[in-house]
Short mmCIF file of C-alpha atoms and ligand atoms in Angstrom, two decimals:
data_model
loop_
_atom_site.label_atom_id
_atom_site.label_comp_id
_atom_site.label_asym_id
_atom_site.label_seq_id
_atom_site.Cartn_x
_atom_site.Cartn_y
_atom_site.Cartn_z
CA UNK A 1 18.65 11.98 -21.12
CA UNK A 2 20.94 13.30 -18.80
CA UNK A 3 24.50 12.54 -18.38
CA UNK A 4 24.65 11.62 -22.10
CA UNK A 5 23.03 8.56 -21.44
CA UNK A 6 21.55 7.66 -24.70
CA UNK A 7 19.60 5.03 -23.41
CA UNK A 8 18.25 2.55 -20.27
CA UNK A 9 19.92 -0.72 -20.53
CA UNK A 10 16.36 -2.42 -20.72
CA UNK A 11 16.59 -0.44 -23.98
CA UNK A 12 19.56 -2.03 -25.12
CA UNK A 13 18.99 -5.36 -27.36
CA UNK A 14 20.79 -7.79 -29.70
CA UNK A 15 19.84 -5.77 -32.83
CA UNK A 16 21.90 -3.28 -31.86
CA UNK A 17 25.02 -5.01 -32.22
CA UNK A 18 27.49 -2.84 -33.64
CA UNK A 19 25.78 0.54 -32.31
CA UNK A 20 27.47 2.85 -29.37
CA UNK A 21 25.73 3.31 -26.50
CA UNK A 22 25.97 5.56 -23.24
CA UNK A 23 24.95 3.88 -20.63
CA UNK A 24 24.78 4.75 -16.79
CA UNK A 25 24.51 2.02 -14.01
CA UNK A 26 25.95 0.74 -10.81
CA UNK A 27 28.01 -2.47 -10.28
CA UNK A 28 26.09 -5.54 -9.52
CA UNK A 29 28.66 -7.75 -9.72
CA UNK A 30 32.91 -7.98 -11.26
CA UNK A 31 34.97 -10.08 -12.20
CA UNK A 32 39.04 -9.76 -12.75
CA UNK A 33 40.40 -11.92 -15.29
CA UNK A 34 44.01 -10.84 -15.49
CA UNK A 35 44.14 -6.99 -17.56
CA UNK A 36 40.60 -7.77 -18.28
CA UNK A 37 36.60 -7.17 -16.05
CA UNK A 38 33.82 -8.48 -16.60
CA UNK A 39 31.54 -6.00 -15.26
CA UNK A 40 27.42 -6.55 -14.42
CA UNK A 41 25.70 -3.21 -14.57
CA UNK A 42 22.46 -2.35 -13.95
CA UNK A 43 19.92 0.77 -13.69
CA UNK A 44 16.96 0.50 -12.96
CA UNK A 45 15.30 -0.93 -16.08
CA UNK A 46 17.37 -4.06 -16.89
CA UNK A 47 20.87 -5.56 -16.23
CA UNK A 48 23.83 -5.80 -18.96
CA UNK A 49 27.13 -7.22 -19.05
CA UNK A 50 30.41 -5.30 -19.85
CA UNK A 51 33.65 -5.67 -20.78
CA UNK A 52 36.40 -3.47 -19.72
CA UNK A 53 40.08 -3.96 -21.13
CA UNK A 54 43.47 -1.80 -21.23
CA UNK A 55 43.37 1.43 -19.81
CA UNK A 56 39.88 1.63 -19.06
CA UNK A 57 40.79 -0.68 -17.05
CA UNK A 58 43.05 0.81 -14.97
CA UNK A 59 40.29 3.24 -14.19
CA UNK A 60 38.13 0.99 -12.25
CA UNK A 61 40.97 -0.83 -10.13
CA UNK A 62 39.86 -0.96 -6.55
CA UNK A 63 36.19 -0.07 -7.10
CA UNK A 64 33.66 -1.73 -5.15
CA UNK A 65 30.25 -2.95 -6.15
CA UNK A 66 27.36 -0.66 -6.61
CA UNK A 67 29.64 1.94 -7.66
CA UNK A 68 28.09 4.17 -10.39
CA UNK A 69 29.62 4.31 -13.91
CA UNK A 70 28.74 6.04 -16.93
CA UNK A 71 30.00 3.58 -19.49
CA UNK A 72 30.61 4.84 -23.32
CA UNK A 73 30.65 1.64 -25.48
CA UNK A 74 29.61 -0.72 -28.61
CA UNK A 75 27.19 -3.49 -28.22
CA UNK A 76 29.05 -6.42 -29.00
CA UNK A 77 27.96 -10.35 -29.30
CA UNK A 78 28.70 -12.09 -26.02
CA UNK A 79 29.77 -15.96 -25.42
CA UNK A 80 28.09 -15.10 -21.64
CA UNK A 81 25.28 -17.71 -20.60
CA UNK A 82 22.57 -15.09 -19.29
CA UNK A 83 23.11 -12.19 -21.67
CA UNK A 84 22.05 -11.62 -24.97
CA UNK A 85 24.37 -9.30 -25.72
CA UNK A 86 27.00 -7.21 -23.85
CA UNK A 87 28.70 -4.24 -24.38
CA UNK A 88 32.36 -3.36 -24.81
CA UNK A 89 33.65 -0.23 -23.18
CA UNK A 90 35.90 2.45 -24.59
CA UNK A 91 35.40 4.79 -22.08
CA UNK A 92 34.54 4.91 -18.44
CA UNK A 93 33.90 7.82 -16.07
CA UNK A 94 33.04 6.79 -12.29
CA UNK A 95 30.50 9.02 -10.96
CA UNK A 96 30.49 7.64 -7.60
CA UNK A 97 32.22 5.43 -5.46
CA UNK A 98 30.03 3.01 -2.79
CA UNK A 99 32.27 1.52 0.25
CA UNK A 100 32.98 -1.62 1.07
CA UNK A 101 31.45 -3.37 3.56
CA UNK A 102 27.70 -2.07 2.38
CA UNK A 103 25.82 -2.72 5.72
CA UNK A 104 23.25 -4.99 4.18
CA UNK A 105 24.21 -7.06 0.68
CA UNK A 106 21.68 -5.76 -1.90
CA UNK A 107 21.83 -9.10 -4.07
CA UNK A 108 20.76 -10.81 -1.32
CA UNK A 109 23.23 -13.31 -1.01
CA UNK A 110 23.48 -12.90 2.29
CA UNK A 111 20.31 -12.37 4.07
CA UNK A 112 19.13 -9.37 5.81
CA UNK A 113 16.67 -9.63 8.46
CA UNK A 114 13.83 -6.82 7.88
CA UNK A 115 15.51 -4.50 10.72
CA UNK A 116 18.55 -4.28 8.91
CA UNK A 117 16.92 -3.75 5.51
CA UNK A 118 14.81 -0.93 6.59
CA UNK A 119 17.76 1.23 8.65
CA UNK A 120 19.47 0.92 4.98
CA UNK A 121 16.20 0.89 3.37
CA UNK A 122 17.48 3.14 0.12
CA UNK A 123 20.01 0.46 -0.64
CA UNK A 124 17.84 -2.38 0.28
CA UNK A 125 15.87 -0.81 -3.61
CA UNK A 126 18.90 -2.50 -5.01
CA UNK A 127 17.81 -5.55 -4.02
CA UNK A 128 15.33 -6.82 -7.17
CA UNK A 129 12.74 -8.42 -4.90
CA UNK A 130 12.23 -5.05 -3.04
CA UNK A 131 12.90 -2.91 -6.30
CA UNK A 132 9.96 -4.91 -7.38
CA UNK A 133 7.70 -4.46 -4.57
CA UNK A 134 7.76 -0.75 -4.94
CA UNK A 135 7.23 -1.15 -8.55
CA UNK A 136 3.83 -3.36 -7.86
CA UNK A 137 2.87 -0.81 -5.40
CA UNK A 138 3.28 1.71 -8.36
CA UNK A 139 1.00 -0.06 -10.52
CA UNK A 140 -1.46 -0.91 -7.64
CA UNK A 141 -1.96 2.91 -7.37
CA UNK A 142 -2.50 3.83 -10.86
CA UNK A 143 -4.67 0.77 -11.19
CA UNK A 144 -6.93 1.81 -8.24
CA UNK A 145 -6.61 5.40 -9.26
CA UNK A 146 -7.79 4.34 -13.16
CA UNK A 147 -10.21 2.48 -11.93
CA UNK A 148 -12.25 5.05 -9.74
CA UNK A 149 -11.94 7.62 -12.16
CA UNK A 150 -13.37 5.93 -14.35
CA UNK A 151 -16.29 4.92 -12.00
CA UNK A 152 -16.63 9.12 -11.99
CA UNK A 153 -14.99 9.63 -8.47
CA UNK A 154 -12.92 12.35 -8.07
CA UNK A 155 -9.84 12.71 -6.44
CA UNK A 156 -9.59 15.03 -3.42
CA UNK A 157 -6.66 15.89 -0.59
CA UNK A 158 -8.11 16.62 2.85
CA UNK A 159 -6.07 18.16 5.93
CA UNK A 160 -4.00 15.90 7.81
CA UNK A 161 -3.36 18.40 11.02
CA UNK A 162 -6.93 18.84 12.23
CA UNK A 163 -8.26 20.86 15.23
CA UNK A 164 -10.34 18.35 16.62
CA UNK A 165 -10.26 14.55 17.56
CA UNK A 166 -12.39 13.84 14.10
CA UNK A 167 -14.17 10.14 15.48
CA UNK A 168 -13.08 10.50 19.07
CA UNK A 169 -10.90 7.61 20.07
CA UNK A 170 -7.80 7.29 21.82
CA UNK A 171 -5.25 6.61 19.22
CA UNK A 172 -4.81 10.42 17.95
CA UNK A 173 -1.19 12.06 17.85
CA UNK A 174 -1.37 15.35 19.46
CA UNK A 175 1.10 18.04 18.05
CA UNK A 176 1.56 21.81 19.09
CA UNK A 177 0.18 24.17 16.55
CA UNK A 178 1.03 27.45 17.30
CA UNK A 179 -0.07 27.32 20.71
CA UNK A 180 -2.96 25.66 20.55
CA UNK A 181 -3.31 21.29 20.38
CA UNK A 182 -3.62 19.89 16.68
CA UNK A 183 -3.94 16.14 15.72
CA UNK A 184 -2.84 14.39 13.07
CA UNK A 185 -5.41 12.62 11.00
CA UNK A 186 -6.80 8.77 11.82
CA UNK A 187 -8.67 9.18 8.44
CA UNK A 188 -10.33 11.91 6.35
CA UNK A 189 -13.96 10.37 7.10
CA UNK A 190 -15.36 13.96 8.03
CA UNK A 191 -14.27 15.67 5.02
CA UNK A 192 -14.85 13.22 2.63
CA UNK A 193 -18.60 13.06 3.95
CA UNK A 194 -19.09 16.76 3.55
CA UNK A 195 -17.76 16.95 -0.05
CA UNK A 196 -20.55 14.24 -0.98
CA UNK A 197 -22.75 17.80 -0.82
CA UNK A 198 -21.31 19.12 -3.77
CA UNK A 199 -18.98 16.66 -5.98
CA UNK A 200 -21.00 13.51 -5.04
CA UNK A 201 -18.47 10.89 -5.42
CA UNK A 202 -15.10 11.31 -4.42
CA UNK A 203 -11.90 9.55 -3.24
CA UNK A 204 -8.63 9.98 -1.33
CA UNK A 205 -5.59 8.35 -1.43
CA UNK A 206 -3.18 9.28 1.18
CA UNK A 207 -0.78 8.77 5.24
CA UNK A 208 -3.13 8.60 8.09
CA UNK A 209 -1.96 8.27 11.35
CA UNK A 210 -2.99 6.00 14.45
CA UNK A 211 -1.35 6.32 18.09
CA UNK A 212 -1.98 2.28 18.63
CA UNK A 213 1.07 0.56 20.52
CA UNK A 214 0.35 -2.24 18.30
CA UNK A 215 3.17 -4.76 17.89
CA UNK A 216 1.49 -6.86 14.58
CA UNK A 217 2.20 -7.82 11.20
CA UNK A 218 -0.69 -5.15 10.17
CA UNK A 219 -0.48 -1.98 12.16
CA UNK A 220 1.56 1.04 11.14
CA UNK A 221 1.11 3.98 13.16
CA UNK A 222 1.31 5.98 9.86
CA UNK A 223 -0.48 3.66 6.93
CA UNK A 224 -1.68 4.74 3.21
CA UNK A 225 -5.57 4.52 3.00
CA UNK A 226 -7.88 4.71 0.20
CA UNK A 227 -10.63 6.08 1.35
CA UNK A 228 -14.15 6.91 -1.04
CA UNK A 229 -17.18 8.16 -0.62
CA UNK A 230 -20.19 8.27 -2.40
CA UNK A 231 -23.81 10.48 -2.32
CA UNK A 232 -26.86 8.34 -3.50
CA UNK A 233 -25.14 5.36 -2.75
CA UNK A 234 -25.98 2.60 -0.23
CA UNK A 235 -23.63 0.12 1.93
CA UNK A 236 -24.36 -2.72 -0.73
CA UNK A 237 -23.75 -0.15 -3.62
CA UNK A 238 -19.94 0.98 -2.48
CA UNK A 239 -19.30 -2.69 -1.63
CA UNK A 240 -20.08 -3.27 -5.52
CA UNK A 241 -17.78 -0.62 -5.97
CA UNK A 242 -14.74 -1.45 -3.87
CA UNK A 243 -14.61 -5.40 -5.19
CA UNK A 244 -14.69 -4.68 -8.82
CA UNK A 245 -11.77 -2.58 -7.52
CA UNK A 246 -10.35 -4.69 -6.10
CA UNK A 247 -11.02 -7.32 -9.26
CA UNK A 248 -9.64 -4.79 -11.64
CA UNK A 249 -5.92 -4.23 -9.73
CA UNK A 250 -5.46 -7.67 -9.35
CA UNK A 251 -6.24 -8.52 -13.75
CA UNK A 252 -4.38 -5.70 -14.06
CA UNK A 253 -0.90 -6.40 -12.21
CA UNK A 254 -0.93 -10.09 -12.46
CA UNK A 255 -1.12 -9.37 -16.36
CA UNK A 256 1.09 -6.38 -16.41
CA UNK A 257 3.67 -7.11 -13.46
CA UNK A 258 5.00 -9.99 -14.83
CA UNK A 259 8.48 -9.52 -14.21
CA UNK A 260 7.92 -7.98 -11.03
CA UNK A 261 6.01 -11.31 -9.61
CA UNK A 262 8.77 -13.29 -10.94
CA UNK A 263 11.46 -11.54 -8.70
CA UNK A 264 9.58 -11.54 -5.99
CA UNK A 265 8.46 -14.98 -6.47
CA UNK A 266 5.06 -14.94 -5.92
CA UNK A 267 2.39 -15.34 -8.63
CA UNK A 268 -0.61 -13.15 -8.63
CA UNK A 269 -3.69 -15.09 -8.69
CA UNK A 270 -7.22 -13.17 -9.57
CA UNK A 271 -10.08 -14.25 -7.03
CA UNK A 272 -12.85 -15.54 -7.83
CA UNK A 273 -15.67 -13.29 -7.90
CA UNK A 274 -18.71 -12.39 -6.28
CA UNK A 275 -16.92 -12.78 -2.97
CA UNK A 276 -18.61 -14.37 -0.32
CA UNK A 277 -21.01 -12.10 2.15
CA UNK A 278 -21.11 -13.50 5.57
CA UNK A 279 -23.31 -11.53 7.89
CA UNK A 280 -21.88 -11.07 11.45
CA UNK A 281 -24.69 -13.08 12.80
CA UNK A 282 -23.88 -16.27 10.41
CA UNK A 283 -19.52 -15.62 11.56
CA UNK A 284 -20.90 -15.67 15.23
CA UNK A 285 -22.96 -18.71 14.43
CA UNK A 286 -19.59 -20.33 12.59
CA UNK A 287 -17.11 -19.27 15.99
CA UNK A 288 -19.85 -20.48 18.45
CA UNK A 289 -19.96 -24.05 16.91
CA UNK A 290 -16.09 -24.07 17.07
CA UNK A 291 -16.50 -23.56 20.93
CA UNK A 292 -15.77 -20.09 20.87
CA UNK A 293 -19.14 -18.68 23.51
CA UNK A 294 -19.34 -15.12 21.70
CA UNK A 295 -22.68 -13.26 22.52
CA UNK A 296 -24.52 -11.06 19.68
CA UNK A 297 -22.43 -7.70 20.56
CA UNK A 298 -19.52 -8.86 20.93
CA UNK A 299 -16.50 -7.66 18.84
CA UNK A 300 -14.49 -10.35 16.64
CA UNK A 301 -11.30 -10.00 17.95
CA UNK A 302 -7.95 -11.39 16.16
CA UNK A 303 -7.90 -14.54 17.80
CA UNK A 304 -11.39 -14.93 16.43
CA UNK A 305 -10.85 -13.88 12.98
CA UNK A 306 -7.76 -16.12 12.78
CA UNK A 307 -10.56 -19.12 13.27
CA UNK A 308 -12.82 -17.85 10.63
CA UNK A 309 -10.14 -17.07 8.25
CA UNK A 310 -8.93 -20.46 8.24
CA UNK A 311 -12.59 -21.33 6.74
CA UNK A 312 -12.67 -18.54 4.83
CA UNK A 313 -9.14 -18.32 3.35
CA UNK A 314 -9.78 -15.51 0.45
CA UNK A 315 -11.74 -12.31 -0.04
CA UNK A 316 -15.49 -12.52 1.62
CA UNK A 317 -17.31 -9.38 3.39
CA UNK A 318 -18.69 -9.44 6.63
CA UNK A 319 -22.06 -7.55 6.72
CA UNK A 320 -24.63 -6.30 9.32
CA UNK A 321 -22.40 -5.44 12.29
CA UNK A 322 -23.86 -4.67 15.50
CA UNK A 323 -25.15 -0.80 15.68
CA UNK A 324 -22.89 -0.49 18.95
CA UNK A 325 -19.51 -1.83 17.33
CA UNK A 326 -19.61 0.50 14.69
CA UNK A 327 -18.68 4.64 14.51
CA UNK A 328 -21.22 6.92 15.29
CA UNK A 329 -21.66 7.88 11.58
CA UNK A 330 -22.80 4.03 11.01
CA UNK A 331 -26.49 4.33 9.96
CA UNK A 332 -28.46 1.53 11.62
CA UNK A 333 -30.71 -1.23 9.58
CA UNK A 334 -34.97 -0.08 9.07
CA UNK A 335 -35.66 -3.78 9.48
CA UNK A 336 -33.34 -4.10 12.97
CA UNK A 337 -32.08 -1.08 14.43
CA UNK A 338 -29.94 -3.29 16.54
CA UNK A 339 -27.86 -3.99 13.39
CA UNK A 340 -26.16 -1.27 11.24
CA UNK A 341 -25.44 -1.13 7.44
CA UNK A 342 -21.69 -1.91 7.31
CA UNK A 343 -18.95 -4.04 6.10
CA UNK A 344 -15.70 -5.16 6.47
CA UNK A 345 -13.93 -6.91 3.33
CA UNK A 346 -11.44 -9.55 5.00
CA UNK A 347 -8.60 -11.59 3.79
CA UNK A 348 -8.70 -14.81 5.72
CA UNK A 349 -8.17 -13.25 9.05
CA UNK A 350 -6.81 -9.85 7.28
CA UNK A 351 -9.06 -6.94 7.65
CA UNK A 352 -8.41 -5.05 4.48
CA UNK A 353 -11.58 -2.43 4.40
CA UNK A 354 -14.29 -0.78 6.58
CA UNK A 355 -17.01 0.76 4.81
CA UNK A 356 -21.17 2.00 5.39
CA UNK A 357 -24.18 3.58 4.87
CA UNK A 358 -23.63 6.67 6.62
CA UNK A 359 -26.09 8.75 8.75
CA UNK A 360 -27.16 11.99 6.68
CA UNK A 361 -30.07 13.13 9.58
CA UNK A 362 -28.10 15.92 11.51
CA UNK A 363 -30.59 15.30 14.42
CA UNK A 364 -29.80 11.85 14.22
CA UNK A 365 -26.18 12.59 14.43
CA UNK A 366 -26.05 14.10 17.00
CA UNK A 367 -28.01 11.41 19.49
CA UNK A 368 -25.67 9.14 17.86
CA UNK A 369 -22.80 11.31 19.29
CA UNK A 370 -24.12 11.50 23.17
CA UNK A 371 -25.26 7.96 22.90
CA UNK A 372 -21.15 6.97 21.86
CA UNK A 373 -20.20 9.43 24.84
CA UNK A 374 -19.10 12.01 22.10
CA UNK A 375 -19.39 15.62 23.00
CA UNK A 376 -21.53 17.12 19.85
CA UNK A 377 -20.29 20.65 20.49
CA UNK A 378 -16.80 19.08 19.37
CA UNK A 379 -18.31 18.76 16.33
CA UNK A 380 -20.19 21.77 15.54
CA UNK A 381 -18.49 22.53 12.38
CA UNK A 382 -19.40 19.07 10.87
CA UNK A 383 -22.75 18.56 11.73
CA UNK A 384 -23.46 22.43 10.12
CA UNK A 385 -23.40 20.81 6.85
CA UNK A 386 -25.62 18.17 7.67
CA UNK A 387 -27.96 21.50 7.38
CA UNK A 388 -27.05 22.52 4.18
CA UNK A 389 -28.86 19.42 2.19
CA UNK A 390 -26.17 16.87 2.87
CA UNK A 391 -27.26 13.47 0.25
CA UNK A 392 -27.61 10.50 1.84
CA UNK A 393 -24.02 8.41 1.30
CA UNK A 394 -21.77 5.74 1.34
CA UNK A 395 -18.13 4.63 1.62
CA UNK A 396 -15.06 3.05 2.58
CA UNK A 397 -11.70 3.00 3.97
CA UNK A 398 -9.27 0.58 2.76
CA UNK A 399 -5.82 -0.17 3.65
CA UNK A 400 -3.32 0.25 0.67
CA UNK A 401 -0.57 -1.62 2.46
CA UNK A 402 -2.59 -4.41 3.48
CA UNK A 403 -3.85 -4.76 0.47
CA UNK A 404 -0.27 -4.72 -0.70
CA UNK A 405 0.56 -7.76 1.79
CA UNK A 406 -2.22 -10.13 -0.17
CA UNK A 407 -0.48 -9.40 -3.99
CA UNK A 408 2.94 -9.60 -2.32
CA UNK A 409 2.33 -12.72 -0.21
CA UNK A 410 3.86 -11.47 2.80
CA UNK A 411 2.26 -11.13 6.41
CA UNK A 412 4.49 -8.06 7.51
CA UNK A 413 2.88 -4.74 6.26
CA UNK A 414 6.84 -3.32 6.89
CA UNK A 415 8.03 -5.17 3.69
CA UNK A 416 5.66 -2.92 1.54
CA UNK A 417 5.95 0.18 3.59
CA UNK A 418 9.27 2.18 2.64
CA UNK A 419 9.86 3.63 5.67
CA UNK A 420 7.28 2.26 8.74
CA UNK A 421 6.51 3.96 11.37
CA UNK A 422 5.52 1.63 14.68
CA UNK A 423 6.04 2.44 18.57
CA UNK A 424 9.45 1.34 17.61
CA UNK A 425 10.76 2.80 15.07
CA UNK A 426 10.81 6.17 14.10
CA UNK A 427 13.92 6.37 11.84
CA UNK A 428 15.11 6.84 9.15
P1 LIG B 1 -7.96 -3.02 12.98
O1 LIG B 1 -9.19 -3.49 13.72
O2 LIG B 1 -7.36 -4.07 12.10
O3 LIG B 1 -6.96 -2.31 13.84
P2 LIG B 1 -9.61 -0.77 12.26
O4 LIG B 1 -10.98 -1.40 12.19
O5 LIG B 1 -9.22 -0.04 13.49
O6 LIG B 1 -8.48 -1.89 11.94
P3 LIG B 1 -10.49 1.15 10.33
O7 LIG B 1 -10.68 2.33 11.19
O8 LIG B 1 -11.68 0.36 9.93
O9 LIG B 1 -9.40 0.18 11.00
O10 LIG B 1 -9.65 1.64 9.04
C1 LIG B 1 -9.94 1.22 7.71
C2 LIG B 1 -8.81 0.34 7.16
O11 LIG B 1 -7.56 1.02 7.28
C3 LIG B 1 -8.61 -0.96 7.89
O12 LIG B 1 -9.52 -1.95 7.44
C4 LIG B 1 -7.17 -1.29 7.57
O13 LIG B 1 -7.06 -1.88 6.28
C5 LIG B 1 -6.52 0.09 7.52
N1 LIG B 1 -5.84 0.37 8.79
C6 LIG B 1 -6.41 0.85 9.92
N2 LIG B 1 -5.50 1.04 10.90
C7 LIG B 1 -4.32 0.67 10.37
C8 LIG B 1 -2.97 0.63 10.87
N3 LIG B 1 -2.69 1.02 12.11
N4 LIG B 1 -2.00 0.19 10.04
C9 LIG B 1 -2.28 -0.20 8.77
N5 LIG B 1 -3.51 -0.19 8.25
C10 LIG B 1 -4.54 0.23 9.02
MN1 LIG B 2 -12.35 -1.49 10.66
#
């Protein structure tokens, strides 16, 4: 360990009373008690108290909390309410010296509105409640990342500056590439289509990017999406796929994040599964008898969802979206081409996922392009491997920091974001 630290103070316990220790920290919180301190410090495993005397004393007069020490000492018995133990210093070196005031109060004493948290956001980590956050969002990805591996998908990384506007759309930054336009990524959906060819399944885990001047709780202009896709598989198949996912993180952090949920006081809860399909026909049925006058075709917009959310509090999919409302990879229904083979997995009014059975007919592609007023020479380069014996597949995008907001109980997506990106906010 470096510095000489011989351990993390989560390693430290009472049955090492007697034993010397190195540890390194920063001041939470101290205490002057004539020629003595009582010192709290912490890393960023666990939280010890220590007691500072004499000269050593001397050393830290002045210093301000969150101020890094490395502390040389023996763990002692301690008369101190919270603490099991504490540790009694003998030497002390300051490593670093934090000023005083701190622009936002990590301990949270004193509240922080969200603005001020995120312009100081690497300080706002001292705060246990965020610390915490970032540490579910940790086990979130290794969960999801376990748990598709073992489902045989592999992981891939697809460009994010592209030379064409990949699904059309509005919302695409533009950047200057040498000379010529470049965009950055709204998702990898291309990409991850074409490598169905030869790997089959594979996923993606990484910043897209969306030009929407969206002022809401749920729109980043740069968000973290999981995306998969699968050959052989059908609409119902990756749906299979992406709640047993979605099963599996939350067993797996509401058993293993205990501490985590405690700091940031809210307790995990696993859904109940299967969750609920609605079809969009059955939702527009549902709005319609709460007065709503919403035609088959017409898109479910937030105020909408907010009404069948409040019905439909939890996880439930909505299937069999209009043909129109959907991308022109969306492949449509044999039984009612009006209708197309897709999903959305919601969260009360939350959109978390958008997934299909995609088109795999490069002649049908491409009448799906003119008919969306998308110019198939644009996309020469992607319908050549429809050519090449492209599977027929499925898949989905889902949005990690949504998905984030539901296990954190929190409706802004900039509490699990570390540094958002909106129309406002570009910094730090
Ligand atoms: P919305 O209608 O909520 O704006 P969308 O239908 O445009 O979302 P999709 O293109 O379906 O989004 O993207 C797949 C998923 O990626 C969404 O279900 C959502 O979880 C996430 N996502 C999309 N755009 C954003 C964004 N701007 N910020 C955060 N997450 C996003
Ligand atoms: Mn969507």
């Amino acid at each position: 360990m470096g510095f000489g630290r011989t351990h993390d103070i989560g390693e430290v316990s009472s049955e090492m009373i007697g034993l010397k220790v190195v540890l390194g920290g920063w001041i939470e919180d101290l205490r002057k008690l004539g020629k003595m301190t009582f010192l709290t410090m912490r890393d960023s495993t666990g939280i010890t108290q220590v007691i500072v005397k004499g000269e050593q004393n001397d050393k830290i007069e002045g210093l301000n909390r969150q101020s890094v020490l490395r502390i040389k000492g023996t763990v002692q018995e301690t008369k101190a309410k919270d603490f099991d133990f504490e540790v009694g210093a003998e030497e002390i070196e300051v490593l670093a010296k934090a000023i005083h005031p701190l622009p936002i109060d990590p301990l949270g004493r004193l509240e922080s509105n969200i603005d001020n948290r995120l312009n100081s956001r690497a300080l706002d980590m001292r705060n246990q409640k965020t610390a915490s956050i970032f540490k579910l969002r940790h086990h979130v990805l290794s969960s999801i990342r376990k748990t598709l591996i073992e489902k045989k998908f592999i992981e891939i990384n697809t460009p994010k500056i592209i030379g064409s506007a990949s699904e059309g759309g509005a919302n695409l930054f533009s950047l200057d590439y040498f000379g010529k336009t470049a965009y950055l990524a709204q998702s990898p959906q291309l990409y991850k289509e074409q490598m169905t060819i030869g790997l089959e399944r594979v996923f993606e885990i990484a910043s897209f990017y969306r030009a929407e001047k969206s002022h809401t709780g749920r729109h980043l202009s740069e968000f973290t999406s999981v995306d998969i896709e699968a050959a052989f598989m059908d609409y119902t198949d990756v749906m299979g796929v992406l709640e047993s996912l979605i099963m599996e993180v939350f067993k797996f952090t509401s058993t293993n994040c205990k501490d985590e949920q405690k700091s940031i006081g809210n307790e995990i809860k696993v859904p109940s599964s299967p969750f609920e399909q609605l079809t969009y026909g059955k939702v527009l049925d549902e709005l319609n008898a709460a007065d709503q006058k919403l035609e088959f075709g017409d898109d479910l917009l937030d105020s909408h969802l907010r009404i069948v959310g409040e019905k439909h509090p939890g996880f439930y999919f909505i299937t069999d979206w209009p043909l129109k409302l959907k991308p022109f990879y969306i492949r449509e229904k044999d039984d009612d081409a009006s209708l197309s083979r897709s999903f959305d997995l919601q969260y009360g009014y939350l959109e978390l996922s958008s997934g299909g059975t995609r088109l795999h007919d490069s002649k049908l592609l491409k009448s799906r392009l003119k008919e969306q007023g998308l110019d198939p020479s644009q996309f020469v380069d992607h319908l050549r491997a429809f050519d090449w014996g492209m599977p027929p597949h499925a898949g989905w995008g889902l949005g990690l920091d949504r998905l984030m907001t539901t296990l954190v109980g929190v409706d802004n997506i900039r509490e699990v974001v570390l540094y958002p990106r909106d129309p406002d906010r570009l910094t730090p």
